[in-house]
PDB file of C-alpha atoms in Angstrom:
ATOM      1  CA  UNK D   1      53.943 -93.981 -42.438  1.00 94.00           C
ATOM      2  CA  UNK D   2      51.876 -94.320 -45.595  1.00 95.00           C
ATOM      3  CA  UNK D   3      52.632 -98.022 -46.049  1.00 95.00           C
ATOM      4  CA  UNK D   4      51.573 -98.732 -42.468  1.00 95.00           C
ATOM      5  CA  UNK D   5      48.299 -96.835 -42.911  1.00 95.00           C
ATOM      6  CA  UNK D   6      44.853 -98.405 -43.522  1.00 94.00           C
ATOM      7  CA  UNK D   7      44.627 -96.525 -46.850  1.00 93.00           C
ATOM      8  CA  UNK D   8      47.632 -98.443 -48.179  1.00 94.00           C
ATOM      9  CA  UNK D   9      46.715-101.780 -46.604  1.00 91.00           C
ATOM     10  CA  UNK D  10      43.235-101.699 -48.159  1.00 88.00           C
ATOM     11  CA  UNK D  11      44.752-101.648 -51.663  1.00 87.00           C
ATOM     12  CA  UNK D  12      44.822-104.850 -53.707  1.00 78.00           C
ATOM     13  CA  UNK D  13      48.121-106.730 -53.809  1.00 77.00           C
ATOM     14  CA  UNK D  14      48.593-105.747 -57.455  1.00 79.00           C
ATOM     15  CA  UNK D  15      48.061-102.049 -56.704  1.00 86.00           C
ATOM     16  CA  UNK D  16      50.441-102.259 -53.757  1.00 90.00           C
ATOM     17  CA  UNK D  17      53.109-103.692 -56.060  1.00 89.00           C
ATOM     18  CA  UNK D  18      52.612-100.828 -58.517  1.00 91.00           C
ATOM     19  CA  UNK D  19      52.807 -98.253 -55.703  1.00 94.00           C
ATOM     20  CA  UNK D  20      55.902 -99.865 -54.203  1.00 95.00           C
ATOM     21  CA  UNK D  21      57.587 -99.829 -57.609  1.00 93.00           C
ATOM     22  CA  UNK D  22      57.072 -96.115 -58.231  1.00 94.00           C
ATOM     23  CA  UNK D  23      57.887 -95.160 -54.622  1.00 95.00           C
ATOM     24  CA  UNK D  24      61.175 -97.016 -54.993  1.00 95.00           C
ATOM     25  CA  UNK D  25      61.754 -95.262 -58.330  1.00 93.00           C
ATOM     26  CA  UNK D  26      61.305 -91.885 -56.626  1.00 95.00           C
ATOM     27  CA  UNK D  27      63.391 -92.775 -53.576  1.00 95.00           C
ATOM     28  CA  UNK D  28      66.308 -94.126 -55.637  1.00 94.00           C
ATOM     29  CA  UNK D  29      66.324 -91.261 -58.174  1.00 93.00           C
ATOM     30  CA  UNK D  30      69.873 -89.901 -58.273  1.00 92.00           C
ATOM     31  CA  UNK D  31      70.396 -86.145 -57.944  1.00 90.00           C
ATOM     32  CA  UNK D  32      73.188 -84.058 -59.466  1.00 89.00           C
ATOM     33  CA  UNK D  33      75.126 -83.976 -56.180  1.00 90.00           C
ATOM     34  CA  UNK D  34      75.130 -87.778 -55.988  1.00 91.00           C
ATOM     35  CA  UNK D  35      72.470 -88.104 -53.313  1.00 92.00           C
ATOM     36  CA  UNK D  36      69.221 -89.957 -53.838  1.00 94.00           C
ATOM     37  CA  UNK D  37      65.867 -88.166 -53.756  1.00 94.00           C
ATOM     38  CA  UNK D  38      64.845 -90.319 -50.802  1.00 93.00           C
ATOM     39  CA  UNK D  39      67.658 -88.815 -48.719  1.00 93.00           C
ATOM     40  CA  UNK D  40      66.158 -85.308 -48.851  1.00 93.00           C
ATOM     41  CA  UNK D  41      64.407 -83.858 -45.832  1.00 93.00           C
ATOM     42  CA  UNK D  42      60.697 -83.318 -46.377  1.00 93.00           C
ATOM     43  CA  UNK D  43      61.014 -79.594 -45.697  1.00 92.00           C
ATOM     44  CA  UNK D  44      63.511 -79.201 -48.538  1.00 93.00           C
ATOM     45  CA  UNK D  45      61.190 -80.662 -51.204  1.00 94.00           C
ATOM     46  CA  UNK D  46      59.558 -77.696 -52.921  1.00 93.00           C
ATOM     47  CA  UNK D  47      56.935 -77.899 -55.710  1.00 93.00           C
ATOM     48  CA  UNK D  48      59.678 -77.074 -58.214  1.00 92.00           C
ATOM     49  CA  UNK D  49      61.623 -80.141 -57.079  1.00 92.00           C
ATOM     50  CA  UNK D  50      58.570 -82.305 -57.710  1.00 93.00           C
ATOM     51  CA  UNK D  51      58.228 -80.835 -61.205  1.00 93.00           C
ATOM     52  CA  UNK D  52      61.888 -81.581 -61.977  1.00 92.00           C
ATOM     53  CA  UNK D  53      61.537 -85.115 -60.612  1.00 93.00           C
ATOM     54  CA  UNK D  54      58.543 -85.726 -62.861  1.00 92.00           C
ATOM     55  CA  UNK D  55      60.487 -84.467 -65.884  1.00 90.00           C
ATOM     56  CA  UNK D  56      63.460 -86.713 -65.070  1.00 90.00           C
ATOM     57  CA  UNK D  57      61.293 -89.800 -64.715  1.00 89.00           C
ATOM     58  CA  UNK D  58      59.759 -89.018 -68.098  1.00 85.00           C
ATOM     59  CA  UNK D  59      63.217 -88.851 -69.650  1.00 84.00           C
ATOM     60  CA  UNK D  60      64.567 -92.025 -68.069  1.00 75.00           C
ATOM     61  CA  UNK D  61      63.942 -95.645 -69.012  1.00 67.00           C
ATOM     62  CA  UNK D  62      62.606 -97.099 -72.228  1.00 68.00           C
ATOM     63  CA  UNK D  63      59.385 -96.481 -74.104  1.00 60.00           C
ATOM     64  CA  UNK D  64      56.513 -94.236 -73.074  1.00 67.00           C
ATOM     65  CA  UNK D  65      56.989 -93.224 -69.434  1.00 80.00           C
ATOM     66  CA  UNK D  66      53.958 -90.952 -69.073  1.00 85.00           C
ATOM     67  CA  UNK D  67      51.953 -93.477 -67.066  1.00 85.00           C
ATOM     68  CA  UNK D  68      54.856 -94.284 -64.742  1.00 89.00           C
ATOM     69  CA  UNK D  69      55.735 -90.625 -64.179  1.00 90.00           C
ATOM     70  CA  UNK D  70      52.149 -89.610 -63.437  1.00 91.00           C
ATOM     71  CA  UNK D  71      51.575 -92.599 -61.159  1.00 92.00           C
ATOM     72  CA  UNK D  72      54.745 -91.757 -59.223  1.00 94.00           C
ATOM     73  CA  UNK D  73      53.581 -88.194 -58.592  1.00 94.00           C
ATOM     74  CA  UNK D  74      50.057 -89.332 -57.688  1.00 94.00           C
ATOM     75  CA  UNK D  75      51.325 -91.879 -55.169  1.00 96.00           C
ATOM     76  CA  UNK D  76      53.745 -89.377 -53.637  1.00 96.00           C
ATOM     77  CA  UNK D  77      50.883 -86.903 -53.266  1.00 95.00           C
ATOM     78  CA  UNK D  78      48.707 -89.488 -51.519  1.00 96.00           C
ATOM     79  CA  UNK D  79      51.533 -90.664 -49.282  1.00 96.00           C
ATOM     80  CA  UNK D  80      52.367 -87.077 -48.273  1.00 96.00           C
ATOM     81  CA  UNK D  81      48.725 -86.324 -47.415  1.00 96.00           C
ATOM     82  CA  UNK D  82      48.324 -89.481 -45.329  1.00 96.00           C
ATOM     83  CA  UNK D  83      51.640 -88.928 -43.542  1.00 96.00           C
ATOM     84  CA  UNK D  84      50.772 -85.293 -42.759  1.00 96.00           C
ATOM     85  CA  UNK D  85      47.485 -86.298 -41.118  1.00 95.00           C
ATOM     86  CA  UNK D  86      49.310 -88.844 -38.981  1.00 94.00           C
ATOM     87  CA  UNK D  87      52.457 -86.779 -38.253  1.00 94.00           C
ATOM     88  CA  UNK D  88      51.471 -83.098 -38.698  1.00 94.00           C
ATOM     89  CA  UNK D  89      54.507 -81.870 -36.762  1.00 93.00           C
ATOM     90  CA  UNK D  90      56.960 -83.796 -38.935  1.00 93.00           C
ATOM     91  CA  UNK D  91      55.366 -83.541 -42.378  1.00 94.00           C
ATOM     92  CA  UNK D  92      54.921 -80.010 -43.824  1.00 94.00           C
ATOM     93  CA  UNK D  93      51.403 -78.826 -44.618  1.00 94.00           C
ATOM     94  CA  UNK D  94      52.271 -77.840 -48.189  1.00 94.00           C
ATOM     95  CA  UNK D  95      52.253 -80.909 -50.379  1.00 96.00           C
ATOM     96  CA  UNK D  96      54.760 -80.331 -53.224  1.00 95.00           C
ATOM     97  CA  UNK D  97      53.153 -83.098 -55.300  1.00 95.00           C
ATOM     98  CA  UNK D  98      49.709 -81.450 -55.227  1.00 93.00           C
ATOM     99  CA  UNK D  99      48.201 -79.408 -58.060  1.00 90.00           C
ATOM    100  CA  UNK D 100      50.709 -80.620 -60.654  1.00 88.00           C
ATOM    101  CA  UNK D 101      47.918 -80.798 -63.277  1.00 84.00           C
ATOM    102  CA  UNK D 102      49.316 -83.889 -64.953  1.00 81.00           C
ATOM    103  CA  UNK D 103      47.353 -85.794 -67.568  1.00 75.00           C
ATOM    104  CA  UNK D 104      47.753 -89.215 -69.101  1.00 67.00           C
ATOM    105  CA  UNK D 105      45.676 -91.055 -71.693  1.00 69.00           C
ATOM    106  CA  UNK D 106      45.916 -94.743 -70.789  1.00 66.00           C
ATOM    107  CA  UNK D 107      46.377 -97.413 -73.404  1.00 74.00           C
ATOM    108  CA  UNK D 108      42.994 -98.934 -74.186  1.00 82.00           C
ATOM    109  CA  UNK D 109      42.754-102.641 -73.402  1.00 89.00           C
ATOM    110  CA  UNK D 110      41.489-104.661 -76.342  1.00 92.00           C
ATOM    111  CA  UNK D 111      38.060-106.106 -75.460  1.00 94.00           C
ATOM    112  CA  UNK D 112      37.293-109.543 -76.902  1.00 96.00           C
ATOM    113  CA  UNK D 113      34.026-110.343 -78.619  1.00 95.00           C
ATOM    114  CA  UNK D 114      31.903-113.361 -77.707  1.00 95.00           C
ATOM    115  CA  UNK D 115      33.098-115.195 -80.819  1.00 96.00           C
ATOM    116  CA  UNK D 116      36.749-114.504 -79.924  1.00 97.00           C
ATOM    117  CA  UNK D 117      36.112-115.774 -76.391  1.00 97.00           C
ATOM    118  CA  UNK D 118      34.648-119.045 -77.642  1.00 97.00           C
ATOM    119  CA  UNK D 119      37.498-119.445 -80.142  1.00 98.00           C
ATOM    120  CA  UNK D 120      39.968-119.076 -77.272  1.00 98.00           C
ATOM    121  CA  UNK D 121      38.035-121.591 -75.157  1.00 98.00           C
ATOM    122  CA  UNK D 122      37.916-124.143 -77.974  1.00 98.00           C
ATOM    123  CA  UNK D 123      41.661-123.799 -78.602  1.00 98.00           C
ATOM    124  CA  UNK D 124      42.512-123.948 -74.895  1.00 97.00           C
ATOM    125  CA  UNK D 125      40.547-127.195 -74.574  1.00 97.00           C
ATOM    126  CA  UNK D 126      42.282-128.670 -77.614  1.00 97.00           C
ATOM    127  CA  UNK D 127      45.730-127.773 -76.236  1.00 97.00           C
ATOM    128  CA  UNK D 128      45.039-129.297 -72.830  1.00 96.00           C
ATOM    129  CA  UNK D 129      44.491-126.001 -71.010  1.00 96.00           C
ATOM    130  CA  UNK D 130      40.794-126.441 -70.279  1.00 96.00           C
ATOM    131  CA  UNK D 131      41.096-124.534 -66.994  1.00 96.00           C
ATOM    132  CA  UNK D 132      42.194-121.398 -68.862  1.00 96.00           C
ATOM    133  CA  UNK D 133      39.127-121.649 -71.085  1.00 97.00           C
ATOM    134  CA  UNK D 134      37.024-121.812 -67.932  1.00 97.00           C
ATOM    135  CA  UNK D 135      38.867-118.848 -66.431  1.00 97.00           C
ATOM    136  CA  UNK D 136      38.354-116.806 -69.601  1.00 97.00           C
ATOM    137  CA  UNK D 137      34.608-117.437 -69.461  1.00 97.00           C
ATOM    138  CA  UNK D 138      34.461-116.446 -65.786  1.00 97.00           C
ATOM    139  CA  UNK D 139      36.160-113.157 -66.612  1.00 96.00           C
ATOM    140  CA  UNK D 140      33.840-112.529 -69.566  1.00 96.00           C
ATOM    141  CA  UNK D 141      30.507-113.605 -68.086  1.00 96.00           C
ATOM    142  CA  UNK D 142      30.924-112.879 -64.360  1.00 95.00           C
ATOM    143  CA  UNK D 143      33.311-109.926 -64.749  1.00 94.00           C
ATOM    144  CA  UNK D 144      35.792-111.079 -62.132  1.00 95.00           C
ATOM    145  CA  UNK D 145      39.358-109.790 -62.056  1.00 92.00           C
ATOM    146  CA  UNK D 146      42.276-111.962 -63.107  1.00 91.00           C
ATOM    147  CA  UNK D 147      43.905-112.223 -59.673  1.00 88.00           C
ATOM    148  CA  UNK D 148      40.611-113.123 -57.995  1.00 92.00           C
ATOM    149  CA  UNK D 149      39.940-115.879 -60.532  1.00 94.00           C
ATOM    150  CA  UNK D 150      43.323-117.524 -60.073  1.00 93.00           C
ATOM    151  CA  UNK D 151      43.970-116.771 -56.391  1.00 90.00           C
ATOM    152  CA  UNK D 152      40.606-116.674 -54.628  1.00 92.00           C
ATOM    153  CA  UNK D 153      37.641-118.151 -56.537  1.00 95.00           C
ATOM    154  CA  UNK D 154      36.753-121.370 -54.665  1.00 97.00           C
ATOM    155  CA  UNK D 155      34.282-124.127 -55.432  1.00 97.00           C
ATOM    156  CA  UNK D 156      32.528-123.272 -52.165  1.00 97.00           C
ATOM    157  CA  UNK D 157      31.394-120.022 -53.818  1.00 97.00           C
ATOM    158  CA  UNK D 158      29.688-121.876 -56.671  1.00 98.00           C
ATOM    159  CA  UNK D 159      26.235-123.179 -55.771  1.00 97.00           C
ATOM    160  CA  UNK D 160      26.835-122.725 -52.015  1.00 96.00           C
ATOM    161  CA  UNK D 161      24.676-124.878 -49.731  1.00 95.00           C
ATOM    162  CA  UNK D 162      22.680-121.880 -48.520  1.00 95.00           C
ATOM    163  CA  UNK D 163      21.965-120.641 -52.071  1.00 94.00           C
ATOM    164  CA  UNK D 164      22.505-123.353 -54.736  1.00 95.00           C
ATOM    165  CA  UNK D 165      21.205-121.167 -57.577  1.00 95.00           C
ATOM    166  CA  UNK D 166      23.917-118.479 -57.367  1.00 95.00           C
ATOM    167  CA  UNK D 167      27.667-117.993 -57.547  1.00 95.00           C
ATOM    168  CA  UNK D 168      29.301-115.603 -55.097  1.00 96.00           C
ATOM    169  CA  UNK D 169      31.848-113.487 -56.967  1.00 95.00           C
ATOM    170  CA  UNK D 170      34.271-111.681 -54.671  1.00 94.00           C
ATOM    171  CA  UNK D 171      35.977-108.519 -55.937  1.00 90.00           C
ATOM    172  CA  UNK D 172      38.988-108.098 -53.679  1.00 85.00           C
ATOM    173  CA  UNK D 173      39.879-104.668 -55.054  1.00 83.00           C
ATOM    174  CA  UNK D 174      36.548-103.110 -54.050  1.00 84.00           C
ATOM    175  CA  UNK D 175      35.604-105.500 -51.247  1.00 86.00           C
ATOM    176  CA  UNK D 176      32.298-106.244 -52.995  1.00 88.00           C
ATOM    177  CA  UNK D 177      30.629-109.675 -52.988  1.00 92.00           C
ATOM    178  CA  UNK D 178      28.200-110.074 -55.882  1.00 91.00           C
ATOM    179  CA  UNK D 179      25.675-112.904 -55.712  1.00 93.00           C
ATOM    180  CA  UNK D 180      25.228-113.664 -59.403  1.00 93.00           C
ATOM    181  CA  UNK D 181      22.039-115.630 -60.189  1.00 94.00           C
ATOM    182  CA  UNK D 182      22.523-118.727 -62.320  1.00 94.00           C
ATOM    183  CA  UNK D 183      18.891-119.013 -63.432  1.00 93.00           C
ATOM    184  CA  UNK D 184      16.081-116.680 -64.405  1.00 92.00           C
ATOM    185  CA  UNK D 185      12.766-116.695 -62.508  1.00 90.00           C
ATOM    186  CA  UNK D 186      11.330-119.184 -65.013  1.00 90.00           C
ATOM    187  CA  UNK D 187      14.313-121.530 -64.610  1.00 92.00           C
ATOM    188  CA  UNK D 188      16.119-120.489 -67.788  1.00 91.00           C
ATOM    189  CA  UNK D 189      19.897-120.906 -67.550  1.00 92.00           C
ATOM    190  CA  UNK D 190      21.446-117.409 -67.618  1.00 93.00           C
ATOM    191  CA  UNK D 191      25.003-118.572 -68.351  1.00 94.00           C
ATOM    192  CA  UNK D 192      24.528-121.858 -70.244  1.00 93.00           C
ATOM    193  CA  UNK D 193      28.064-122.053 -71.668  1.00 94.00           C
ATOM    194  CA  UNK D 194      29.756-121.652 -68.291  1.00 96.00           C
ATOM    195  CA  UNK D 195      27.299-123.357 -65.928  1.00 95.00           C
ATOM    196  CA  UNK D 196      27.142-126.546 -68.007  1.00 95.00           C
ATOM    197  CA  UNK D 197      30.929-126.546 -68.148  1.00 96.00           C
ATOM    198  CA  UNK D 198      31.354-126.128 -64.399  1.00 97.00           C
ATOM    199  CA  UNK D 199      28.696-128.686 -63.514  1.00 96.00           C
ATOM    200  CA  UNK D 200      30.723-131.334 -65.366  1.00 94.00           C
ATOM    201  CA  UNK D 201      34.167-130.131 -64.286  1.00 93.00           C
ATOM    202  CA  UNK D 202      36.440-132.322 -62.173  1.00 91.00           C
ATOM    203  CA  UNK D 203      37.151-130.666 -58.832  1.00 94.00           C
ATOM    204  CA  UNK D 204      40.880-131.214 -58.360  1.00 93.00           C
ATOM    205  CA  UNK D 205      41.375-128.657 -55.595  1.00 93.00           C
ATOM    206  CA  UNK D 206      39.636-126.094 -53.435  1.00 94.00           C
ATOM    207  CA  UNK D 207      40.055-123.405 -56.097  1.00 95.00           C
ATOM    208  CA  UNK D 208      37.770-123.503 -59.111  1.00 96.00           C
ATOM    209  CA  UNK D 209      40.638-122.881 -61.545  1.00 95.00           C
ATOM    210  CA  UNK D 210      43.657-125.171 -61.072  1.00 94.00           C
ATOM    211  CA  UNK D 211      46.381-126.382 -63.424  1.00 93.00           C
ATOM    212  CA  UNK D 212      45.187-129.117 -65.722  1.00 92.00           C
ATOM    213  CA  UNK D 213      48.013-131.613 -65.107  1.00 92.00           C
ATOM    214  CA  UNK D 214      49.272-132.852 -61.714  1.00 91.00           C
ATOM    215  CA  UNK D 215      52.641-131.606 -60.528  1.00 88.00           C
ATOM    216  CA  UNK D 216      55.406-134.097 -61.314  1.00 90.00           C
ATOM    217  CA  UNK D 217      56.807-134.110 -57.790  1.00 91.00           C
ATOM    218  CA  UNK D 218      53.769-133.745 -55.549  1.00 90.00           C
ATOM    219  CA  UNK D 219      51.385-135.586 -57.917  1.00 91.00           C
ATOM    220  CA  UNK D 220      48.634-133.069 -57.100  1.00 92.00           C
ATOM    221  CA  UNK D 221      47.074-130.273 -59.110  1.00 92.00           C
ATOM    222  CA  UNK D 222      48.552-126.890 -58.207  1.00 89.00           C
ATOM    223  CA  UNK D 223      47.062-123.420 -58.554  1.00 90.00           C
ATOM    224  CA  UNK D 224      48.065-121.493 -61.668  1.00 88.00           C
ATOM    225  CA  UNK D 225      49.273-118.642 -59.476  1.00 77.00           C
ATOM    226  CA  UNK D 226      52.026-119.788 -57.127  1.00 63.00           C
ATOM    227  CA  UNK D 227      53.900-116.508 -56.624  1.00 55.00           C
ATOM    228  CA  UNK D 228      52.409-113.742 -54.481  1.00 52.00           C
ATOM    229  CA  UNK D 229      54.807-111.188 -55.982  1.00 49.00           C
ATOM    230  CA  UNK D 230      53.526-111.734 -59.531  1.00 54.00           C
ATOM    231  CA  UNK D 231      50.728-114.296 -59.333  1.00 57.00           C
ATOM    232  CA  UNK D 232      49.670-114.305 -62.970  1.00 68.00           C
ATOM    233  CA  UNK D 233      52.944-114.140 -64.912  1.00 74.00           C
ATOM    234  CA  UNK D 234      52.879-117.830 -65.900  1.00 81.00           C
ATOM    235  CA  UNK D 235      49.199-117.521 -66.797  1.00 88.00           C
ATOM    236  CA  UNK D 236      49.990-114.657 -69.156  1.00 89.00           C
ATOM    237  CA  UNK D 237      52.592-116.702 -71.028  1.00 91.00           C
ATOM    238  CA  UNK D 238      50.262-119.665 -71.568  1.00 94.00           C
ATOM    239  CA  UNK D 239      47.345-117.395 -72.497  1.00 95.00           C
ATOM    240  CA  UNK D 240      49.542-115.843 -75.199  1.00 95.00           C
ATOM    241  CA  UNK D 241      50.318-119.301 -76.622  1.00 96.00           C
ATOM    242  CA  UNK D 242      46.628-120.225 -76.729  1.00 97.00           C
ATOM    243  CA  UNK D 243      45.732-116.859 -78.237  1.00 97.00           C
ATOM    244  CA  UNK D 244      48.304-117.235 -81.009  1.00 97.00           C
ATOM    245  CA  UNK D 245      47.225-120.814 -81.719  1.00 98.00           C
ATOM    246  CA  UNK D 246      43.629-119.601 -82.024  1.00 97.00           C
ATOM    247  CA  UNK D 247      44.695-116.953 -84.541  1.00 97.00           C
ATOM    248  CA  UNK D 248      43.464-114.115 -82.340  1.00 97.00           C
ATOM    249  CA  UNK D 249      44.946-110.584 -82.449  1.00 96.00           C
ATOM    250  CA  UNK D 250      48.228-110.206 -80.503  1.00 95.00           C
ATOM    251  CA  UNK D 251      46.907-107.306 -78.414  1.00 95.00           C
ATOM    252  CA  UNK D 252      44.489-109.634 -76.625  1.00 96.00           C
ATOM    253  CA  UNK D 253      45.540-110.482 -73.056  1.00 94.00           C
ATOM    254  CA  UNK D 254      43.684-112.223 -70.254  1.00 95.00           C
ATOM    255  CA  UNK D 255      42.419-108.826 -69.094  1.00 94.00           C
ATOM    256  CA  UNK D 256      40.685-108.531 -72.465  1.00 96.00           C
ATOM    257  CA  UNK D 257      38.090-111.117 -71.393  1.00 97.00           C
ATOM    258  CA  UNK D 258      36.800-108.995 -68.508  1.00 95.00           C
ATOM    259  CA  UNK D 259      36.812-105.882 -70.682  1.00 94.00           C
ATOM    260  CA  UNK D 260      34.976-107.879 -73.323  1.00 94.00           C
ATOM    261  CA  UNK D 261      32.340-108.916 -70.810  1.00 93.00           C
ATOM    262  CA  UNK D 262      31.677-105.320 -69.822  1.00 92.00           C
ATOM    263  CA  UNK D 263      31.460-104.294 -73.464  1.00 92.00           C
ATOM    264  CA  UNK D 264      29.142-107.214 -74.227  1.00 92.00           C
ATOM    265  CA  UNK D 265      26.901-106.018 -71.361  1.00 90.00           C
ATOM    266  CA  UNK D 266      26.853-102.469 -72.733  1.00 89.00           C
ATOM    267  CA  UNK D 267      26.072-103.776 -76.227  1.00 90.00           C
ATOM    268  CA  UNK D 268      23.160-105.711 -74.739  1.00 89.00           C
ATOM    269  CA  UNK D 269      21.713-102.421 -73.527  1.00 88.00           C
ATOM    270  CA  UNK D 270      22.417-102.772 -69.800  1.00 87.00           C
ATOM    271  CA  UNK D 271      22.359 -99.524 -67.852  1.00 87.00           C
ATOM    272  CA  UNK D 272      25.385 -98.433 -65.818  1.00 86.00           C
ATOM    273  CA  UNK D 273      23.517 -99.461 -62.669  1.00 87.00           C
ATOM    274  CA  UNK D 274      22.837-102.941 -64.067  1.00 88.00           C
ATOM    275  CA  UNK D 275      26.469-103.401 -65.101  1.00 88.00           C
ATOM    276  CA  UNK D 276      27.651-102.250 -61.658  1.00 87.00           C
ATOM    277  CA  UNK D 277      25.273-104.728 -60.029  1.00 86.00           C
ATOM    278  CA  UNK D 278      27.088-107.528 -61.884  1.00 88.00           C
ATOM    279  CA  UNK D 279      30.647-106.172 -61.862  1.00 87.00           C
ATOM    280  CA  UNK D 280      30.952-104.886 -58.301  1.00 85.00           C
ATOM    281  CA  UNK D 281      32.097-101.451 -59.453  1.00 81.00           C
ATOM    282  CA  UNK D 282      31.125 -98.635 -57.126  1.00 76.00           C
ATOM    283  CA  UNK D 283      30.967 -95.823 -59.698  1.00 78.00           C
ATOM    284  CA  UNK D 284      29.708 -95.357 -63.236  1.00 73.00           C
ATOM    285  CA  UNK D 285      33.063 -93.772 -64.092  1.00 72.00           C
ATOM    286  CA  UNK D 286      34.809 -97.124 -63.601  1.00 71.00           C
ATOM    287  CA  UNK D 287      32.253 -98.880 -65.800  1.00 76.00           C
ATOM    288  CA  UNK D 288      33.149 -96.528 -68.640  1.00 73.00           C
ATOM    289  CA  UNK D 289      36.786 -97.700 -68.437  1.00 73.00           C
ATOM    290  CA  UNK D 290      35.804-101.313 -69.102  1.00 75.00           C
ATOM    291  CA  UNK D 291      32.705-101.034 -71.280  1.00 76.00           C
ATOM    292  CA  UNK D 292      34.123 -99.893 -74.597  1.00 76.00           C
ATOM    293  CA  UNK D 293      32.024 -97.765 -76.934  1.00 75.00           C
ATOM    294  CA  UNK D 294      31.059 -99.771 -80.003  1.00 78.00           C
ATOM    295  CA  UNK D 295      29.156 -99.459 -83.252  1.00 81.00           C
ATOM    296  CA  UNK D 296      26.378-101.647 -81.830  1.00 79.00           C
ATOM    297  CA  UNK D 297      25.859 -99.181 -78.988  1.00 75.00           C
ATOM    298  CA  UNK D 298      25.818 -96.233 -81.379  1.00 79.00           C
ATOM    299  CA  UNK D 299      23.322 -98.025 -83.613  1.00 78.00           C
ATOM    300  CA  UNK D 300      21.093 -98.798 -80.618  1.00 74.00           C
ATOM    301  CA  UNK D 301      21.289 -95.181 -79.466  1.00 72.00           C
ATOM    302  CA  UNK D 302      20.497 -93.827 -82.919  1.00 74.00           C
ATOM    303  CA  UNK D 303      17.654 -96.337 -83.308  1.00 74.00           C
ATOM    304  CA  UNK D 304      16.072 -95.267 -80.014  1.00 75.00           C
ATOM    305  CA  UNK D 305      16.338 -91.599 -80.981  1.00 69.00           C
ATOM    306  CA  UNK D 306      14.723 -92.311 -84.353  1.00 75.00           C
ATOM    307  CA  UNK D 307      11.912 -94.235 -82.657  1.00 79.00           C
ATOM    308  CA  UNK D 308      11.400 -91.379 -80.196  1.00 74.00           C
ATOM    309  CA  UNK D 309      11.172 -88.866 -83.053  1.00 72.00           C
ATOM    310  CA  UNK D 310       8.663 -91.093 -84.810  1.00 73.00           C
ATOM    311  CA  UNK D 311       6.522 -91.268 -81.679  1.00 62.00           C
ATOM    312  CA  UNK D 312       6.488 -87.485 -81.417  1.00 56.00           C
ATOM    313  CA  UNK D 313       5.493 -87.127 -85.080  1.00 56.00           C
ATOM    314  CA  UNK D 314       2.643 -89.596 -84.568  1.00 59.00           C
ATOM    315  CA  UNK D 315       1.433 -87.627 -81.550  1.00 55.00           C
ATOM    316  CA  UNK D 316       1.521 -84.400 -83.553  1.00 48.00           C
ATOM    317  CA  UNK D 317      -0.460 -85.918 -86.407  1.00 46.00           C
ATOM    318  CA  UNK D 318      -3.145 -87.012 -83.965  1.00 49.00           C
TER     319      UNK D 318
END
């Protein structure tokens, strides 16, 4: 019922894959009597059973399972709530996955600096992966998600005929379309590194980011993402090779470029509202996930407070 609901269908493909994975993990969890958790009747699942299931998921598998275990309980809670609204006679009112008071501190994604971005771009160009350098800049400057860059960003969105001075950045996860200006009111180029690059780029397909070499069999340039089930796996492998060749820290992934762009915006003194206007985020809480706190921001904050204190002292002396 949940997977046929609008709430599930509105999720991004990547989120749906994560939800499917943990729902399968819950369903296939083996009980002491040999049955699977998914074989239980809904009425027999008490809050205590949910607690035990969470504990078992934490124990199983390799590495830190806190994120997986919490996500599993969260998805089960959402699915139960949606199913109850649709089938109130079949799904009990009491949601055993509610009020579990679980917490999880996510691993912080390493945000790249501008210098690290340009080092990656230079190395990608030298290794024949110019398109990945372009993609990295799009993530950093225009704050677009990885899947959207490789699956959806088309040349028709760059300098469209009805508005040649913008790029339309679509954020599939939130459904937001952000019309990013390419020039300031006085004609100054706002994204000189990226705009100059794109204006001289060969258009080898409908997507803006395509593989740099033609396919051996078809003799045409293919998209980087060819698998809907995991569209960016191959990208991740090549990005790691470029990163290592550039001598960048191993914790940097492609996601680091978008996080770096948010952090660069925060360092520049943009307000949450200004960052959201560029990123397509709907809440300030989501901005805080991407825009990392840095020494530059602390310095700017301390500097403004010092200046404010100085202004007050001057007023008092007058």
